[in-house]
Coordinates of N, CA, C and O in Angstrom, one line a residue:
F10 N 0.9 -1.3 0.5 CA 0.0 -0.3 -0.1 C 1.1 1.2 -0.3 O 2.0 1.4 0.9
F11 N 0.1 2.8 -0.1 CA 1.5 3.6 -0.5 C 0.4 4.7 0.7 O -1.0 4.3 0.1
K12 N 0.9 5.3 0.9 CA 0.4 6.6 2.0 C -1.0 7.6 1.0 O -0.5 8.2 0.0
Q13 N -2.7 7.2 1.4 CA -2.9 8.5 0.6 C -3.1 9.5 1.1 O -3.4 9.5 2.4
K14 N -2.5 10.6 0.7 CA -2.9 11.2 1.6 C -4.6 12.6 1.8 O -5.0 13.7 0.2
T15 N -5.8 12.2 2.0 CA -7.1 12.1 1.9 C -7.3 12.0 3.8 O -6.5 11.2 4.2
A16 N -8.3 12.0 2.8 CA -9.0 12.6 5.0 C -9.1 10.5 5.3 O -9.3 10.4 5.9
Y17 N -9.7 9.5 3.9 CA -9.9 8.3 3.7 C -8.9 7.6 3.8 O -7.8 7.2 3.0
E18 N -8.0 7.8 4.3 CA -6.3 7.0 4.6 C -6.4 6.0 4.5 O -7.3 4.7 5.3
M19 N -5.5 5.2 3.8 CA -5.5 3.3 3.8 C -5.6 3.3 5.5 O -5.0 3.4 6.3
P20 N -6.3 2.9 6.3 CA -6.8 1.7 7.4 C -5.7 2.0 8.2 O -5.1 0.8 7.8
K21 N -5.1 2.0 9.5 CA -4.0 1.2 10.5 C -4.4 -0.6 9.6 O -5.6 -1.2 9.8
W22 N -3.3 -0.6 9.9 CA -3.1 -2.4 10.6 C -4.1 -3.5 10.9 O -5.4 -3.6 10.9
L23 N -4.6 -2.7 12.4 CA -4.8 -2.8 14.2 C -6.9 -3.2 13.5 O -7.4 -3.6 13.8
E24 N -7.4 -1.7 12.0 CA -7.8 -1.7 12.6 C -8.6 -2.0 11.1 O -10.0 -2.7 10.9
F25 N -7.6 -3.0 9.6 CA -8.1 -3.5 8.7 C -7.8 -4.8 8.4 O -8.9 -5.4 7.9
R26 N -7.4 -5.3 10.5 CA -6.9 -7.2 10.5 C -8.5 -7.2 10.4 O -9.3 -8.7 10.2
R27 N -10.0 -7.0 11.2 CA -10.7 -6.5 11.0 C -11.3 -7.4 10.4 O -12.9 -8.2 11.1
V28 N -11.5 -7.0 9.0 CA -12.1 -7.6 7.8 C -11.9 -8.1 7.3 O -12.2 -9.2 7.0
L29 N -11.2 -9.4 7.6 CA -9.8 -9.8 7.2 C -10.7 -11.1 7.9 O -9.7 -11.9 8.5
F30 N -11.0 -11.4 7.9 CA -12.0 -12.3 8.9 C -13.4 -13.4 7.5 O -14.1 -13.4 6.9
R31 N -13.3 -15.1 8.2 CA -13.9 -15.5 6.6 C -16.4 -14.9 6.3 O -16.2 -15.3 6.2
S32 N -15.5 -14.7 7.6 CA -17.4 -14.2 7.3 C -17.4 -12.7 7.2 O -19.4 -12.3 6.8
N33 N -16.6 -12.6 7.0 CA -16.4 -11.2 6.3 C -16.2 -11.2 4.3 O -15.4 -10.0 3.6
M34 N -16.3 -12.3 3.8 CA -15.3 -13.3 3.0 C -16.8 -14.0 1.9 O -17.7 -14.4 2.1
V35 N -16.8 -13.2 0.5 CA -17.9 -14.4 -0.4 C -16.9 -14.7 -1.6 O -15.8 -14.4 -2.2
P36 N -17.2 -15.7 -2.0 CA -16.7 -16.6 -3.0 C -16.9 -15.5 -4.3 O -17.9 -15.2 -5.1
Q37 N -15.7 -15.3 -4.9 CA -15.2 -14.8 -6.6 C -14.5 -15.5 -7.3 O -13.5 -16.0 -6.4
I38 N -15.5 -15.6 -8.7 CA -14.2 -16.4 -9.6 C -13.4 -14.9 -9.7 O -13.3 -14.8 -9.8
A39 N -11.9 -15.8 -10.3 CA -10.9 -15.9 -10.2 C -10.4 -14.4 -11.6 O -9.9 -13.5 -11.2
N40 N -11.5 -14.8 -12.4 CA -11.4 -13.7 -13.7 C -11.9 -12.5 -14.0 O -11.4 -11.7 -13.6
L41 N -12.2 -12.7 -13.0 CA -13.1 -11.5 -11.8 C -13.2 -10.6 -11.6 O -12.5 -9.1 -11.5
N42 N -12.7 -11.1 -10.2 CA -11.0 -11.0 -8.5 C -10.6 -10.9 -9.5 O -9.5 -9.1 -9.2
R43 N -9.3 -10.5 -10.6 CA -8.0 -10.2 -11.3 C -8.9 -9.0 -12.3 O -7.2 -9.0 -13.0
G44 N -9.0 -9.1 -12.6 CA -10.1 -9.2 -14.0 C -10.6 -7.2 -13.9 O -10.3 -5.7 -13.2
P45 N -12.1 -6.9 -13.9 CA -12.7 -6.0 -13.7 C -12.7 -5.8 -12.4 O -13.0 -4.4 -11.7
W46 N -13.0 -6.7 -11.0 CA -12.7 -6.1 -10.0 C -11.7 -4.8 -9.4 O -11.6 -4.1 -9.3
K47 N -10.9 -6.2 -10.0 CA -9.0 -5.3 -9.6 C -8.4 -4.2 -9.8 O -8.5 -3.3 -9.9
L48 N -9.6 -4.1 -11.6 CA -9.4 -2.1 -12.0 C -10.7 -1.9 -12.0 O -10.2 0.2 -11.4
L49 N -11.5 -2.2 -11.3 CA -12.0 -0.6 -11.1 C -11.8 -0.2 -8.9 O -11.8 1.2 -9.0
E50 N -10.7 -1.7 -8.2 CA -9.8 -1.1 -6.6 C -9.3 0.4 -7.5 O -8.7 1.2 -6.3
T51 N -8.0 -0.1 -8.6 CA -6.7 0.4 -8.9 C -7.9 2.3 -9.7 O -6.8 3.1 -8.8
S52 N -8.5 1.5 -9.9 CA -9.4 2.9 -11.3 C -10.0 3.9 -9.5 O -9.1 5.6 -8.7
I53 N -10.2 3.0 -8.4 CA -10.9 4.3 -7.3 C -9.9 4.8 -6.1 O -9.8 6.3 -6.1
R54 N -8.2 3.9 -6.3 CA -7.1 4.5 -6.0 C -6.3 5.9 -5.9 O -6.4 6.5 -5.8
G55 N -6.9 5.9 -7.5 CA -6.4 7.3 -8.3 C -7.3 8.1 -8.4 O -6.9 8.7 -8.6
W56 N -8.1 8.3 -8.0 CA -9.4 9.1 -8.0 C -9.5 9.5 -6.5 O -9.0 11.1 -6.8
V57 N -8.8 9.1 -5.4 CA -8.8 9.1 -4.7 C -7.4 11.1 -4.8 O -7.2 11.5 -3.6
V58 N -6.4 9.2 -5.2 CA -4.9 9.8 -5.4 C -5.1 11.0 -6.5 O -4.1 12.5 -5.4
Q59 N -5.6 11.3 -7.4 CA -5.2 12.3 -8.0 C -6.3 13.4 -8.1 O -5.5 14.7 -8.3
R60 N -7.8 12.8 -7.9 CA -8.5 13.9 -7.8 C -8.3 14.7 -6.4 O -9.6 15.9 -5.6
N61 N -8.1 14.0 -4.6 CA -7.6 14.6 -3.8 C -8.6 14.8 -3.4 O -9.2 16.1 -2.3
H62 N -9.6 13.5 -3.1 CA -11.1 13.9 -3.0 C -11.9 12.5 -2.0 O -11.0 11.8 -2.7
P63 N -11.7 12.7 -1.3 CA -12.2 11.7 0.0 C -14.2 11.2 -0.4 O -14.7 11.6 -1.2
Y64 N -13.9 9.5 -0.8 CA -15.1 9.0 -1.6 C -15.4 8.2 -0.4 O -14.2 7.8 0.0
V65 N -16.8 7.4 -0.2 CA -17.1 6.3 0.7 C -17.7 5.6 -0.9 O -18.3 6.0 -2.1
I66 N -17.2 4.2 -0.4 CA -17.6 3.5 -1.0 C -17.8 1.8 -0.2 O -18.4 1.7 0.4
Y67 N -19.4 1.2 -1.1 CA -20.8 0.5 -0.6 C -20.4 -0.9 -1.7 O -20.0 -0.4 -3.1
S68 N -20.4 -1.9 -1.7 CA -19.9 -3.2 -1.7 C -20.4 -3.8 -1.2 O -20.3 -4.5 0.2
G69 N -20.6 -5.3 -2.4 CA -21.2 -6.4 -1.5 C -21.8 -7.2 -2.5 O -22.0 -7.1 -3.5
P70 N -22.1 -8.7 -2.4 CA -22.9 -9.3 -3.3 C -24.7 -9.7 -3.3 O -24.6 -8.4 -2.3
I71 N -25.1 -9.4 -4.1 CA -26.5 -9.8 -4.8 C -26.7 -11.9 -5.2 O -26.0 -12.0 -5.5
Y72 N -27.3 -11.6 -4.4 CA -27.9 -12.8 -4.0 C -29.2 -13.4 -4.3 O -30.0 -12.2 -4.2
G73 N -29.4 -14.5 -5.4 CA -31.4 -14.8 -5.4 C -31.3 -16.2 -6.0 O -30.4 -16.9 -4.8
A74 N -32.6 -16.7 -5.8 CA -33.5 -18.0 -5.9 C -32.5 -18.5 -7.0 O -31.6 -17.2 -7.8
G75 N -31.9 -19.9 -6.6 CA -31.4 -20.5 -7.7 C -29.8 -20.2 -7.1 O -28.7 -21.0 -8.2
D76 N -29.4 -19.1 -6.9 CA -27.4 -19.1 -6.8 C -27.6 -20.2 -6.1 O -28.3 -21.6 -5.0
S77 N -26.3 -20.9 -6.7 CA -25.0 -22.2 -5.9 C -24.8 -22.2 -5.3 O -24.8 -21.1 -4.7
T78 N -24.2 -23.8 -4.6 CA -23.6 -23.6 -2.9 C -22.6 -25.0 -3.2 O -22.5 -25.5 -4.8
I79 N -21.2 -23.8 -2.5 CA -19.8 -25.0 -2.8 C -19.7 -25.3 -1.7 O -20.7 -24.8 -0.6
G80 N -18.5 -26.1 -1.2 CA -18.2 -26.7 -0.1 C -19.6 -27.6 1.0 O -20.3 -27.6 0.7
T81 N -18.1 -27.7 2.3 CA -19.5 -28.9 3.7 C -20.4 -28.2 3.4 O -21.4 -28.4 4.4
N82 N -20.3 -26.8 4.0 CA -20.5 -25.7 4.4 C -21.9 -25.2 3.6 O -23.1 -24.2 4.2
N83 N -21.9 -25.4 2.5 CA -23.2 -24.5 2.0 C -23.2 -23.8 1.9 O -23.9 -23.0 2.1
V84 N -21.6 -22.4 1.6 CA -21.7 -21.1 1.5 C -22.3 -20.7 -0.2 O -22.6 -22.1 -1.6
V85 N -23.4 -20.1 0.5 CA -24.1 -18.6 -0.9 C -23.1 -19.3 -2.2 O -22.5 -18.1 -1.5
V86 N -23.6 -18.7 -3.6 CA -22.7 -18.8 -4.9 C -23.2 -16.9 -5.1 O -24.2 -17.4 -5.2
P87 N -22.7 -15.9 -4.8 CA -23.5 -14.8 -5.6 C -23.7 -14.3 -6.6 O -23.1 -15.3 -7.4
H88 N -24.6 -14.5 -7.7 CA -25.2 -14.7 -8.9 C -24.1 -13.1 -9.2 O -24.0 -13.2 -10.0
A89 N -23.7 -12.1 -8.7 CA -24.4 -10.8 -9.1 C -22.9 -9.7 -8.3 O -23.3 -10.3 -6.4
F90 N -22.6 -9.4 -7.9 CA -21.3 -8.3 -7.1 C -21.7 -6.0 -7.2 O -22.5 -6.8 -8.1
Y91 N -21.7 -6.4 -6.0 CA -21.9 -3.6 -7.3 C -20.9 -3.4 -5.8 O -19.8 -3.9 -4.7
K92 N -20.9 -2.2 -6.5 CA -19.3 -0.8 -5.2 C -20.3 -0.1 -6.2 O -21.2 0.7 -7.3
I93 N -20.9 1.3 -5.3 CA -21.2 2.6 -5.6 C -20.0 3.5 -5.6 O -19.7 3.5 -3.8
V94 N -19.9 4.2 -6.1 CA -19.3 4.7 -5.2 C -19.4 6.2 -5.4 O -19.6 7.1 -6.3
I95 N -19.0 6.9 -4.3 CA -19.3 7.9 -3.6 C -17.6 9.3 -3.8 O -18.0 9.0 -2.7
D96 N -18.3 10.0 -4.5 CA -17.3 11.6 -4.9 C -17.9 12.7 -3.7 O -18.7 13.3 -3.7
T97 N -17.0 11.9 -2.1 CA -18.5 13.3 -1.2 C -17.9 15.1 -1.4 O -17.8 15.2 -0.4
S98 N -16.7 15.3 -2.5 CA -16.3 16.3 -2.4 C -17.4 17.4 -3.5 O -18.1 18.3 -3.7
T99 N -17.6 16.4 -4.2 CA -19.2 17.3 -4.9 C -19.8 16.1 -5.6 O -21.0 17.0 -6.8
N100 N -20.5 15.4 -4.6 CA -22.0 14.7 -5.0 C -21.7 13.9 -5.3 O -23.2 13.8 -6.1
E101 N -21.0 12.9 -6.6 CA -21.5 12.4 -7.1 C -21.4 11.0 -7.4 O -20.0 10.2 -6.5
V102 N -22.0 10.0 -7.6 CA -22.0 8.6 -7.5 C -22.2 8.2 -8.5 O -22.5 8.8 -10.0
A103 N -21.5 6.9 -8.5 CA -21.8 6.1 -9.8 C -21.3 5.0 -9.5 O -21.2 4.2 -8.0
G104 N -22.0 4.0 -9.7 CA -22.6 2.3 -9.5 C -22.0 1.3 -10.6 O -22.1 1.9 -12.5
F105 N -21.8 -0.4 -10.1 CA -21.2 -0.7 -10.8 C -22.2 -2.4 -10.6 O -22.0 -2.6 -9.0
L106 N -22.1 -2.9 -11.7 CA -22.6 -4.1 -11.6 C -21.7 -5.5 -12.2 O -22.1 -5.3 -12.6
F107 N -21.2 -6.1 -12.0 CA -21.1 -7.5 -11.7 C -22.0 -8.8 -11.9 O -20.5 -9.6 -11.5
P108 N -21.4 -8.8 -13.4 CA -22.7 -9.9 -13.1 C -21.9 -11.4 -12.4 O -20.0 -11.0 -13.1
H109 N -21.3 -12.9 -12.1 CA -20.4 -13.7 -11.6 C -19.5 -14.6 -12.7 O -20.9 -15.8 -11.8
Q110 N -19.4 -14.4 -13.4 CA -19.0 -14.3 -14.9 C -17.8 -14.3 -14.5 O -17.8 -12.8 -14.4
A111 N -17.0 -15.5 -15.5 CA -15.8 -14.5 -15.9 C -15.7 -14.3 -18.0 O -16.7 -13.8 -18.4
G112 N -14.9 -13.6 -18.1 CA -15.5 -13.3 -19.8 C -15.7 -10.9 -20.1 O -16.8 -11.5 -20.7
L113 N -15.9 -10.6 -18.9 CA -16.9 -9.9 -18.4 C -15.6 -8.2 -19.3 O -16.1 -7.1 -19.4
G114 N -14.2 -9.2 -19.5 CA -13.3 -7.7 -20.4 C -12.5 -6.2 -18.8 O -13.0 -7.0 -17.8
N115 N -12.1 -6.0 -19.4 CA -11.3 -4.6 -17.9 C -11.7 -3.3 -18.7 O -12.0 -2.2 -19.0
D116 N -13.4 -3.1 -19.4 CA -13.9 -1.9 -20.0 C -15.5 -1.8 -18.3 O -16.4 -2.2 -18.7
L117 N -15.1 -1.0 -17.6 CA -15.6 -0.4 -17.0 C -17.2 0.3 -16.9 O -18.1 0.3 -16.5
I118 N -17.3 0.8 -17.9 CA -18.5 1.1 -18.3 C -19.3 0.4 -19.1 O -20.8 0.1 -18.6
K119 N -19.2 -1.1 -19.3 CA -20.0 -2.4 -19.4 C -20.5 -2.5 -18.4 O -21.4 -3.3 -18.6
I120 N -19.8 -2.9 -17.3 CA -20.1 -3.1 -15.9 C -21.6 -1.6 -15.0 O -21.9 -1.7 -13.3
R121 N -21.2 -0.6 -15.6 CA -21.7 0.8 -14.8 C -23.7 0.6 -15.2 O -24.1 0.0 -15.7
A122 N -24.3 1.0 -13.4 CA -25.2 0.6 -14.0 C -25.7 1.7 -13.1 O -25.0 1.9 -11.6
P123 N -26.9 1.9 -12.9 CA -27.9 2.7 -11.6 C -28.0 2.3 -10.5 O -28.2 1.2 -10.3
I124 N -28.0 3.3 -9.9 CA -28.0 3.4 -7.9 C -29.0 2.4 -7.5 O -29.5 1.4 -7.3
S125 N -30.4 3.4 -8.3 CA -31.6 2.6 -8.1 C -31.8 0.6 -8.5 O -32.2 -0.1 -7.8
Q126 N -31.4 0.6 -9.9 CA -30.9 -0.6 -10.5 C -29.9 -1.7 -9.0 O -30.4 -2.9 -9.0
I127 N -29.2 -0.9 -8.4 CA -28.2 -1.9 -7.6 C -29.3 -2.1 -6.3 O -29.6 -3.1 -6.2
Q128 N -29.7 -0.9 -6.0 CA -30.3 -0.4 -5.0 C -31.4 -2.2 -4.9 O -31.8 -2.7 -4.4
Q129 N -32.0 -1.3 -6.0 CA -33.4 -2.3 -6.2 C -33.2 -5.2 -6.0 O -33.6 -5.7 -5.6
L130 N -31.8 -4.5 -6.6 CA -31.1 -5.9 -6.3 C -30.7 -6.5 -5.2 O -31.1 -7.8 -5.1
A131 N -30.2 -5.5 -4.4 CA -29.4 -5.8 -3.4 C -30.2 -5.3 -2.1 O -29.9 -6.2 -0.8
S132 N -31.9 -5.3 -2.1 CA -32.8 -5.1 -1.6 C -32.5 -4.1 -1.2 O -32.4 -4.9 0.8
T133 N -31.5 -2.7 -0.7 CA -31.4 -2.1 0.4 C -31.1 -0.6 0.0 O -30.7 -0.3 -1.6
T134 N -31.5 0.2 0.6 CA -30.6 2.0 0.0 C -29.7 2.1 1.1 O -29.9 1.9 1.6
F135 N -29.5 1.9 -0.6 CA -27.5 2.6 0.2 C -27.7 4.4 0.4 O -28.3 6.2 0.3
A136 N -26.8 4.8 1.8 CA -26.9 7.4 2.0 C -26.2 7.0 1.2 O -24.9 6.3 1.0
Y137 N -26.5 8.6 0.7 CA -25.9 9.3 0.0 C -26.1 10.7 -0.4 O -27.2 10.2 -0.1
P138 N -25.7 11.4 -0.2 CA -25.9 13.0 -0.2 C -28.2 12.7 -1.4 O -27.6 12.7 -2.4
G139 N -27.7 14.0 -1.3 CA -29.5 13.9 -0.5 C -29.3 15.2 -2.1 O -30.5 14.8 -2.8
N140 N -28.3 15.5 -2.6 CA -27.9 16.6 -3.1 C -27.0 16.0 -4.6 O -26.7 16.5 -5.9
A141 N -27.0 14.5 -4.4 CA -25.4 13.9 -5.2 C -26.5 14.1 -6.8 O -27.7 13.4 -7.0
T142 N -25.3 13.4 -7.7 CA -25.7 13.8 -9.5 C -24.8 12.2 -10.0 O -23.8 12.2 -9.0
E143 N -25.9 11.7 -10.2 CA -25.2 10.6 -10.5 C -24.7 10.5 -12.2 O -25.2 11.0 -13.5
L144 N -23.1 10.1 -12.6 CA -22.7 10.1 -13.9 C -23.8 9.0 -15.0 O -24.1 8.4 -13.7
P145 N -22.9 10.2 -15.6 CA -24.1 9.6 -16.8 C -23.5 7.8 -16.9 O -22.0 8.4 -16.7
L146 N -24.1 7.2 -17.8 CA -23.5 6.2 -17.0 C -22.5 5.2 -18.5 O -21.9 4.2 -18.3
D147 N -22.4 5.9 -19.6 CA -21.0 6.2 -20.4 C -19.8 7.1 -19.5 O -19.0 7.7 -21.0
Q148 N -19.9 7.1 -18.3 CA -18.8 7.1 -18.0 C -18.2 7.9 -17.1 O -19.1 6.7 -16.3
L149 N -17.0 8.3 -17.0 CA -16.1 7.4 -15.3 C -15.4 8.9 -15.0 O -15.2 9.7 -16.2
W150 N -15.0 9.0 -13.9 CA -13.5 9.8 -13.5 C -12.8 9.9 -14.4 O -12.2 8.5 -14.5
P151 N -11.9 10.2 -14.5 CA -9.9 10.2 -15.1 C -9.2 10.5 -14.0 O -9.7 10.3 -12.8
V152 N -8.8 9.2 -14.7 CA -7.5 8.3 -14.0 C -5.9 8.2 -14.7 O -6.9 7.4 -16.1
D153 N -5.1 8.2 -14.4 CA -3.7 8.4 -15.2 C -3.0 7.0 -14.7 O -3.0 7.3 -13.5
F154 N -3.2 6.2 -14.7 CA -2.6 4.8 -14.1 C -0.6 4.7 -14.9 O -0.5 4.1 -13.4
G155 N -0.6 5.8 -16.0 CA 1.6 5.4 -14.8 C 1.2 6.1 -14.8 O 2.6 6.1 -13.8
A156 N 0.5 8.1 -13.7 CA 0.8 8.2 -12.3 C 0.8 7.7 -11.6 O 1.3 7.6 -10.5
L157 N -0.3 6.8 -11.5 CA -0.6 5.4 -10.5 C 0.5 5.3 -9.8 O 1.2 5.6 -8.8
T158 N 1.4 4.3 -10.6 CA 2.1 3.4 -10.9 C 3.6 4.2 -10.3 O 4.2 3.6 -9.7
K159 N 3.3 5.2 -11.0 CA 5.2 6.1 -10.5 C 4.7 6.5 -9.3 O 5.4 6.6 -8.8
A160 N 4.3 6.5 -9.2 CA 3.7 7.6 -7.3 C 3.6 6.0 -6.7 O 4.4 6.0 -6.2
K161 N 3.7 4.9 -6.6 CA 3.0 3.9 -6.4 C 4.9 3.5 -6.2 O 5.2 3.3 -4.4
Q162 N 5.8 3.3 -7.4 CA 6.3 3.5 -7.1 C 7.9 3.6 -5.7 O 8.6 3.2 -5.9
A163 N 7.7 5.0 -6.3 CA 8.3 5.9 -5.7 C 7.8 5.7 -4.0 O 9.0 6.4 -3.0
E164 N 6.4 5.2 -3.8 CA 6.4 5.2 -2.9 C 7.5 4.0 -1.8 O 7.2 4.1 -0.9
C165 N 7.3 3.0 -2.7 CA 7.4 1.4 -2.0 C 9.0 2.0 -1.8 O 9.9 1.0 -1.4
K166 N 9.4 2.5 -3.2 CA 11.1 2.8 -3.3 C 11.8 3.7 -1.7 O 12.4 3.5 -1.2
G167 N 10.8 4.2 -2.0 CA 11.6 5.0 0.2 C 11.7 4.5 0.9 O 11.6 4.7 2.1
K168 N 10.3 3.3 1.2 CA 10.8 2.5 1.9 C 11.4 1.7 2.4 O 11.7 1.4 3.2
A169 N 11.7 1.6 1.7 CA 12.4 0.1 0.9 C 14.0 0.9 0.9 O 15.1 0.3 2.3
E170 N 14.6 1.7 1.5 CA 15.9 2.5 1.7 C 15.7 2.9 3.4 O 15.0 2.9 4.0

């Protein structure tokens, strides 16, 4: 990790450990986890660092009738996942809906979804600013991945010295 200079810095290790329990995990196929899911997480880090804005993120699985189970404890495998990203400086929000399948590619625009659809599928309502503006489904905040990589490398090099 590299230090993020915002109000929402990466949590301290002791705080971070609290989420590293199996009860806080859900099965996710490798192609999704290493593909568009990872790309969105990297993009979010880029938005935080490069825009210097605090973000609130909602994330989770979407379950439904007919979802399969795995293992001897019959762990339910969700059929989809979501992330809702809120820029708390501008009150802009963006929703992402990931079908739990391989082959989604790395085009985040293709997995954009309206917040209302995500709330309906997740059977919940998420708190976000009343004057929030949802980004059009064909838009994302800009991120310079090259600059993000260089900043991360510089931070890591500084820690190694």
